[in-house]
Coordinates of C-alpha atoms in Angstrom, one line a residue:
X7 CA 173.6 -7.3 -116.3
X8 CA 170.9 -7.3 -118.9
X9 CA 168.4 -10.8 -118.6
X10 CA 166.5 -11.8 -121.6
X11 CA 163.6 -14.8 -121.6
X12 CA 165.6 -17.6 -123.7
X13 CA 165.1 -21.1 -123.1
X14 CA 168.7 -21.9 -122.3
X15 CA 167.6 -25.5 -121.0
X16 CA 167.1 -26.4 -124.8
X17 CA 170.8 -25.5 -125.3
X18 CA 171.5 -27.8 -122.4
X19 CA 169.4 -30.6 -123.9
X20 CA 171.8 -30.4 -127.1
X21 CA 174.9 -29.8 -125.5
X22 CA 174.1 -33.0 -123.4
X23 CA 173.3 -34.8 -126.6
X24 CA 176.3 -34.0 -128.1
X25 CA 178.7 -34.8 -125.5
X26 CA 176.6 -37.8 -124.5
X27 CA 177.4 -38.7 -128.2
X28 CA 181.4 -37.7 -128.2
X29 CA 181.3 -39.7 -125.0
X30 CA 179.5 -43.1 -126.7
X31 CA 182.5 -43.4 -129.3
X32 CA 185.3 -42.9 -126.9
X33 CA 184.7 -46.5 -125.6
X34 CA 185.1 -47.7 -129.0
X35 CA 188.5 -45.4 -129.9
X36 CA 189.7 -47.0 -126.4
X37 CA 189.1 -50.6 -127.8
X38 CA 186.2 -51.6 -125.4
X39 CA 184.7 -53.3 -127.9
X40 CA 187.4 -55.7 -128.7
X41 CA 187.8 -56.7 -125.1
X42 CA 186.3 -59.6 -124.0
X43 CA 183.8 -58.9 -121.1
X44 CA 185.5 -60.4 -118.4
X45 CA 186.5 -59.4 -114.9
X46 CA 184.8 -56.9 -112.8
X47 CA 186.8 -53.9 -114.5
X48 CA 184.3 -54.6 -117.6
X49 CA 181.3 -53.6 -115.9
X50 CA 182.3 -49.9 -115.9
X51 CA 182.6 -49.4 -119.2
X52 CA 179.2 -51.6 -119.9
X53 CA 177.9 -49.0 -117.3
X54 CA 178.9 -45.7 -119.1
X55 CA 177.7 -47.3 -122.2
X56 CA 174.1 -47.3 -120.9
X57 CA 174.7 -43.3 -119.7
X58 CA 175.9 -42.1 -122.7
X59 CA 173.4 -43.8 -125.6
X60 CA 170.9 -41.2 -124.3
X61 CA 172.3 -38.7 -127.2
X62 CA 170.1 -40.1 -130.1
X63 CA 166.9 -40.0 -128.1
X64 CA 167.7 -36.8 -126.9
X65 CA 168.0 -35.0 -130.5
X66 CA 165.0 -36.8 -131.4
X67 CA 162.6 -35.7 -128.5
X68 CA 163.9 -32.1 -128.7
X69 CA 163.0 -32.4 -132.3
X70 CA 159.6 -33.3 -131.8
X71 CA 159.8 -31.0 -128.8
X72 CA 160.9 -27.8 -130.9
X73 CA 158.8 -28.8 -134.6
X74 CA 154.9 -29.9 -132.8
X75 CA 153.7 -26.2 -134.2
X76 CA 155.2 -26.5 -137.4
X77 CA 153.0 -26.8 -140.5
X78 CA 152.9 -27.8 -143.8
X79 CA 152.7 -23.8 -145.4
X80 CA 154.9 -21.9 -148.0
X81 CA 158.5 -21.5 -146.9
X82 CA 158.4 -24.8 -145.0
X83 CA 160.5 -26.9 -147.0
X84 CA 163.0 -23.9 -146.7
X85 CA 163.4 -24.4 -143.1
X86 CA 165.5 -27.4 -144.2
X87 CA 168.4 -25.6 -146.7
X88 CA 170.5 -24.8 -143.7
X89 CA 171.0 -28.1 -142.3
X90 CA 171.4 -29.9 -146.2
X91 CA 174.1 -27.1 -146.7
X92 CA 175.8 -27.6 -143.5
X93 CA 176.0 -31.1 -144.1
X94 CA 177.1 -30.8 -147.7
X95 CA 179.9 -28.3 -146.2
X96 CA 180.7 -31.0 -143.6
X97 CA 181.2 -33.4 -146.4
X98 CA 183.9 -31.0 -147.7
X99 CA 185.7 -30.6 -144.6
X100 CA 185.4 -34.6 -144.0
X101 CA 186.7 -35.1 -148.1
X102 CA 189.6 -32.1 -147.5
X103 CA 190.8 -34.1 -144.4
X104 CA 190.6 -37.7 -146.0
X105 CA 193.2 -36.3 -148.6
X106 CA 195.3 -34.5 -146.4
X107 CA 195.6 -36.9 -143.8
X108 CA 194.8 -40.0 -145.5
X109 CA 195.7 -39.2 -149.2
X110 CA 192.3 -40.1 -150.4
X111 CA 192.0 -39.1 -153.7
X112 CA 189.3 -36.4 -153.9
X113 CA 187.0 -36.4 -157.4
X114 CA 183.6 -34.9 -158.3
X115 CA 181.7 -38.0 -158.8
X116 CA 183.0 -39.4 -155.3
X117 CA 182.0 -36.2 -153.7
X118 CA 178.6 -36.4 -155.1
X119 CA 177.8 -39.9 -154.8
X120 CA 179.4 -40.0 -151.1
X121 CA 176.5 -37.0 -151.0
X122 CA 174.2 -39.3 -152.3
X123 CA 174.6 -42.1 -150.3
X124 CA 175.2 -40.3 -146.7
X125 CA 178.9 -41.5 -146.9
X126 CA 180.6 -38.1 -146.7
X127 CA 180.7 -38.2 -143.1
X128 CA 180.8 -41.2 -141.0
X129 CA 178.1 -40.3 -138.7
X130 CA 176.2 -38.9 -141.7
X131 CA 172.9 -41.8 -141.0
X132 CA 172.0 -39.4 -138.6
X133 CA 171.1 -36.9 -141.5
X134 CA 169.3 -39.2 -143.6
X135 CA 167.2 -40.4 -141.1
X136 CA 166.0 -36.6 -140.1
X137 CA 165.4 -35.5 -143.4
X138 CA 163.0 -38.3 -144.0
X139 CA 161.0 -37.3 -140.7
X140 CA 161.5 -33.7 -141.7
X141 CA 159.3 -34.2 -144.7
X142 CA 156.4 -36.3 -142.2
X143 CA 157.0 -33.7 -139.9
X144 CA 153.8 -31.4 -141.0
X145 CA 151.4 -34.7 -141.3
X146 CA 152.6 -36.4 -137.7
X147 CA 151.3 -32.7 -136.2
X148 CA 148.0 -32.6 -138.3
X149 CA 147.2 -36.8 -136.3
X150 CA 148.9 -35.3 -133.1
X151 CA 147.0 -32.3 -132.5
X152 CA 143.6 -33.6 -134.0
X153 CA 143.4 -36.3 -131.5
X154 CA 140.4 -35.2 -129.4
X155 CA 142.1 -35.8 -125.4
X156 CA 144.8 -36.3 -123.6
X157 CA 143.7 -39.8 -123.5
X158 CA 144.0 -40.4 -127.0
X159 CA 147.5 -38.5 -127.4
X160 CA 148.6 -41.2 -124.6
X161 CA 147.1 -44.1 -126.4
X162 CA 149.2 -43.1 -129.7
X163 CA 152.4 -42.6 -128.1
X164 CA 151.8 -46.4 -125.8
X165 CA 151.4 -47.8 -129.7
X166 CA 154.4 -46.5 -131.2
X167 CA 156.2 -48.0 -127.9
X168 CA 154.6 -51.4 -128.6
X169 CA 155.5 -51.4 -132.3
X170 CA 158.7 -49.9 -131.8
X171 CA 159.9 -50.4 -128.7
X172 CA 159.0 -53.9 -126.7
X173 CA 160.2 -56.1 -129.2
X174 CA 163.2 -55.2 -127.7
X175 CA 162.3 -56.4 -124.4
X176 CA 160.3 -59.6 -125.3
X177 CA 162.0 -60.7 -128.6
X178 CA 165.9 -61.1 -127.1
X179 CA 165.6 -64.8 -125.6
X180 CA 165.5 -68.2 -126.4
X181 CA 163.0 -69.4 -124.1
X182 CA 163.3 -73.0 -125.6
X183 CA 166.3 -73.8 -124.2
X184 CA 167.4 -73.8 -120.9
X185 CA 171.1 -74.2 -122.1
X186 CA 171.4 -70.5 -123.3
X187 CA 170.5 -68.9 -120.4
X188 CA 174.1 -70.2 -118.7
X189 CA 175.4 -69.0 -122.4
X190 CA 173.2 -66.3 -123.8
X191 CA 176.1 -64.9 -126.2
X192 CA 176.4 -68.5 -127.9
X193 CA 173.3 -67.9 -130.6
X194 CA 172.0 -64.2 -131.9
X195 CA 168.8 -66.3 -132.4
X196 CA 165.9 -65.2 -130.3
X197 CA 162.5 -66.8 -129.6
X198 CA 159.5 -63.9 -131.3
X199 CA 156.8 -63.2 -129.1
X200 CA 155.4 -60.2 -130.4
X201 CA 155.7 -58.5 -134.3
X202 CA 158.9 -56.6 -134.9
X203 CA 158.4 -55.1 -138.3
X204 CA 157.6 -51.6 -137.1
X205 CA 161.5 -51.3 -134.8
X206 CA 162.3 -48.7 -137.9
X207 CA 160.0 -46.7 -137.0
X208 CA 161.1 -45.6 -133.8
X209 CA 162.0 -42.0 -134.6
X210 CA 158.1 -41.1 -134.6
X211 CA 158.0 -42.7 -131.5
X212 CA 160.3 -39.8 -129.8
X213 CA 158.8 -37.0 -131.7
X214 CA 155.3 -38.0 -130.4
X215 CA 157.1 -38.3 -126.7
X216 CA 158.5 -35.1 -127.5
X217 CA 154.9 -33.0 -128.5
X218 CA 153.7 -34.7 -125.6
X219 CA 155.9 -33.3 -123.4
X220 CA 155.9 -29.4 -124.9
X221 CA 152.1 -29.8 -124.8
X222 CA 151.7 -31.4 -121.1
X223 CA 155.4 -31.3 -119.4
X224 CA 156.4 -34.3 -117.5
X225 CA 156.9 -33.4 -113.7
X226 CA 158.9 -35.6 -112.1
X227 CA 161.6 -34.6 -109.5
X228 CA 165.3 -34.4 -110.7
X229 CA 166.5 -36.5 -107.9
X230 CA 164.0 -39.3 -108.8
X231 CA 165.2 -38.7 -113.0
X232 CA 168.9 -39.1 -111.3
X233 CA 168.2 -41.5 -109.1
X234 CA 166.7 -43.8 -111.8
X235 CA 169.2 -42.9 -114.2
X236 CA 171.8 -44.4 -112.1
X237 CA 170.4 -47.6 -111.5
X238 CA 169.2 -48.2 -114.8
X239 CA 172.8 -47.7 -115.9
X240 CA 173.9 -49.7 -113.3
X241 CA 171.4 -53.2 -113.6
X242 CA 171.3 -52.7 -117.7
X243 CA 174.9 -52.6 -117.7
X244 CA 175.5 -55.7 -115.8
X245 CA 172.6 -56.9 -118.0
X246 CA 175.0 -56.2 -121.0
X247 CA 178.3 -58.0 -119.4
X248 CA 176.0 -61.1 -118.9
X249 CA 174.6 -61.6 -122.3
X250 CA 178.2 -60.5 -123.3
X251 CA 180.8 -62.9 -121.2
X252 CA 183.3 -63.7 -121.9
X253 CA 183.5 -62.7 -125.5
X254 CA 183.7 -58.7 -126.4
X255 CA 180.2 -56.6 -126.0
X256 CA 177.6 -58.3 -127.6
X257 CA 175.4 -56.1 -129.5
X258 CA 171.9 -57.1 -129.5
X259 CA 168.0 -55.2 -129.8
X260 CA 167.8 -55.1 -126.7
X261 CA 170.4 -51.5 -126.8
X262 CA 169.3 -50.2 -129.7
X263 CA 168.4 -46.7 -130.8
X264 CA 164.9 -48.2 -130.1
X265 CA 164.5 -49.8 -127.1
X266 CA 162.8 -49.5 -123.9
X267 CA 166.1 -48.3 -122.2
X268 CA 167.2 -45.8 -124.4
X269 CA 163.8 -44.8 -124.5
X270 CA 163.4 -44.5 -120.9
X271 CA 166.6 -43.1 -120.0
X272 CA 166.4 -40.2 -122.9
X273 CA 162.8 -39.3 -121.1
X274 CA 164.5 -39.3 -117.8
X275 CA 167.9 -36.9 -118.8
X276 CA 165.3 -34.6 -120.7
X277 CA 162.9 -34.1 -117.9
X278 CA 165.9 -33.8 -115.8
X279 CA 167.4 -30.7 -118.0
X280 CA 163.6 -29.4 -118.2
X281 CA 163.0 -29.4 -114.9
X282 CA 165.8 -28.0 -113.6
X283 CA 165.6 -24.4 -111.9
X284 CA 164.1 -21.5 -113.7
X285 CA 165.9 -18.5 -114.3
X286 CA 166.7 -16.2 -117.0
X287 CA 170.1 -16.5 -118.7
X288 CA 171.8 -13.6 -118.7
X289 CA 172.9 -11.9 -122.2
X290 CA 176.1 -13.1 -122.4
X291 CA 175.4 -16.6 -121.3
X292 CA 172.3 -16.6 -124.0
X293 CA 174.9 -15.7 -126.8
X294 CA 177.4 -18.4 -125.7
X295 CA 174.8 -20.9 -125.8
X296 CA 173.2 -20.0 -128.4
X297 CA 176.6 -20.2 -130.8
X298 CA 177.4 -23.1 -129.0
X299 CA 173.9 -24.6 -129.9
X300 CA 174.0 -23.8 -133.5
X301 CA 177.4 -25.7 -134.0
X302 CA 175.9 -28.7 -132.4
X303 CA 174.6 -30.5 -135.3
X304 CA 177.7 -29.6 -137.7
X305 CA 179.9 -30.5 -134.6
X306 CA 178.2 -33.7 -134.8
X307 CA 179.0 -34.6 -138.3
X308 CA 182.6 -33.1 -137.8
X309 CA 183.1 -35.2 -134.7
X310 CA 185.3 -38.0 -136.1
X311 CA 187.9 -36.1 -137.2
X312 CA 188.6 -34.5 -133.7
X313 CA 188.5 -38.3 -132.8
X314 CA 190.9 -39.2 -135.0
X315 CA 193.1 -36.3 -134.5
X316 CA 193.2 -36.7 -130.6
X317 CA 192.7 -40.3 -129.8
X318 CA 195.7 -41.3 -132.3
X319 CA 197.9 -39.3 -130.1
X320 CA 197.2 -41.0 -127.0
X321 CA 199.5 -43.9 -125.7
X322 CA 196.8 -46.2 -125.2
X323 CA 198.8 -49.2 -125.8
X324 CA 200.4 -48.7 -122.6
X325 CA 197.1 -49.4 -120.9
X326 CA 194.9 -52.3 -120.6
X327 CA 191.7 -51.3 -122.1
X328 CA 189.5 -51.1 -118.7
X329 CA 192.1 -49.0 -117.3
X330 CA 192.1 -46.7 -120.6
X331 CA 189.1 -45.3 -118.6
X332 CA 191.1 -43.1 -117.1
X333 CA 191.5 -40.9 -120.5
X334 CA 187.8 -39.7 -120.1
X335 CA 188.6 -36.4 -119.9
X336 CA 190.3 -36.1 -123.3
X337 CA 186.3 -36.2 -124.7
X338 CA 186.4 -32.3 -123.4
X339 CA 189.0 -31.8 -125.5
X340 CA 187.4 -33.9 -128.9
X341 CA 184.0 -32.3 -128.1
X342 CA 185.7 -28.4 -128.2
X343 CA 187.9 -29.4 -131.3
X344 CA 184.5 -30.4 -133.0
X345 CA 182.6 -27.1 -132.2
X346 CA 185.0 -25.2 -133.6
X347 CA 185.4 -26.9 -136.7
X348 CA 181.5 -26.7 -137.3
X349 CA 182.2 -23.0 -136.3
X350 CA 183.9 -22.4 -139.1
X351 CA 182.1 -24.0 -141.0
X352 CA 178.7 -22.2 -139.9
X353 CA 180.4 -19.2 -140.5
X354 CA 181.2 -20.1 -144.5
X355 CA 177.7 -20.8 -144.5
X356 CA 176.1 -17.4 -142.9
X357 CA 178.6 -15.5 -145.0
X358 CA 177.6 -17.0 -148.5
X359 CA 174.0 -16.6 -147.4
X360 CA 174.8 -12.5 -146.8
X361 CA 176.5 -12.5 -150.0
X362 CA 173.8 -14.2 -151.8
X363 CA 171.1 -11.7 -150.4
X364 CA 173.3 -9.1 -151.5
X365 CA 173.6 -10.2 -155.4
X366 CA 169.5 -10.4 -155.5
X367 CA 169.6 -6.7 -154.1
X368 CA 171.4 -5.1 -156.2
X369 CA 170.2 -7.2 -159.2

């Protein structure tokens, strides 16, 4: 069987994402959310919800990963068409289903404005943050790859963590009072140690990680990226029932898209995909995962309605919500119903580009 050179571990890296992702919003179609953190079947769920918010840092350090050679030349901005027009398809499929299912009423200036204002699809922030750094894209490679050392490319990525990332770990306390630490979910007000007005900015902080790992790789064993995967989910998840008990899952800083755990960890699974064995994929398995690859992002988009199909025909009622735990496996199911729906819709889209080439042929 014919071998070709492909890098299928970048296929892996989005695959991972994206069920990483399908697998983050089951725990809150199974209610977690709603259920107060209390007895020792909680911490599961707070566990697995540490494991699975690696699937935003993991788009955005393959994006910095796969872009650092990109420049700001003719045809750039071109590079982007395919993902506004699979998102704008997306947006048809999500309005389609809205009236079907939900008899939404569907009218042009709702379609456009839901366009407009990344409502079309519920996950559709996503989209709107990437266009923005698509467009910085071509200037963060000029200051990346002008930066005379190693050195220097280290020392930028450690100040995007500090701007972006350790507020999170020094700005969630309230060091006055000695009270809230037996109650830390009794006040969302936190004692400021160091500026946060630079959090926002974190996507630049994974797409430097990112060209710094193309450029230099990060060797570090995959049992030792396992190992500390693990624990991290382990300690940060009884870190989350504690600043959580006993009302439901506090959300807080210190979990967000931003911070040093999510930064960590997303490192960690990438190197661990990276790193694993070299080979190359065969020709079929390059094909699979490369059609599998290029659904990701419209599978992404798509995602909630394979949630809302499957997860409204389960009997979770019947459960108590740690025990709804069990239904894990349905995510399979959600994450294959979403692929194919952004097969489709990939198709429409290859198939209206052919026939546009066509037109300008023959005209």
């Amino acid at each position: 069987m014919k071998t070709i050179s492909r890098n299928f571990k970048l296929d892996w890296v989005r695959i991972t994402a994206l069920f990483s992702l399908i697998s983050y919003h089951y725990l809150y179609y199974i209610g977690f959310y709603e259920e107060p953190c209390t007895g020792s079947q909680m911490l599961i769920p707070c566990m697995l919800r540490v494991l699975f918010s690696v699937n935003i840092p993991l788009f955005l350090l393959l994006t910095g990963y796969l872009q650092t050679t990109k420049k700001l030349e003719k045809g750039y901005y071109k590079k982007c068409l395919r993902t506004v027009w699979i998102y704008v398809l997306c947006c048809v499929v999500s309005a389609i289903y809205r009236f079907v299912v939900g008899g939404i009423p569907i009218t042009l200036y709702g379609f456009i404005r839901s366009l407009l204002d990344f409502s079309g699809c519920p996950y559709a922030w996503y989209v709107e943050m990437y266009l923005g750094l698509f467009l910085m894209i071509p200037f963060l490679n000029i200051l990346y790859h002008n930066l005379p050392s190693k050195g220097w490319k280290q020392i930028l990525i450690l100040t995007f963590i500090a701007l972006t990332t350790l507020p999170s770990f020094f700005n969630v306390y309230r060091f006055e009072e000695l009270q809230w630490w037996a109650s830390p979910q009794s006040s969302s007000e936190y004692f400021k140690i160091i500026p946060s007005w630079w959090m926002a900015v974190y996507p630049i902080t994974y797409y430097f990680i990112g060209n710094y790992i193309r450029e230099y790789g990060l060797k570090v064993k995959r049992s030792l990226c396992a190992g500390i995967v693990i624990i991290i989910s382990v300690l940060m998840g009884c870190y989350g029932y504690w600043r959580s008990t006993p009302t439901p899952y506090n959300w807080g800083p210190w979990q967000d898209w931003n911070s040093w755990v999510n930064v960590l960890m997303g490192v960690l699974v990438f190197a661990f995909i990276l790193n694993g064995k070299e080979r190359n994929a065969t020709k079929f398995e390059s094909r699979v995962l490369s059609a599998v690859s290029k659904c990701v992002f419209g599978a992404y988009l798509l995602s909630w309605i394979a949630e809302d199909v499957v997860y409204h025909h389960i009997p979770l009622e019947r459960f108590e919500i740690p025990n709804r735990i069990v239904f894990y496996p349905i995510v399979i199911l959600v994450m294959l119903i979403s692929l194919l729906l952004s097969m489709v819709v990939n198709m429409i889209y290859d198939y209206a580009l052919i026939g546009i080439r066509r037109i300008r042929k023959e005209n």
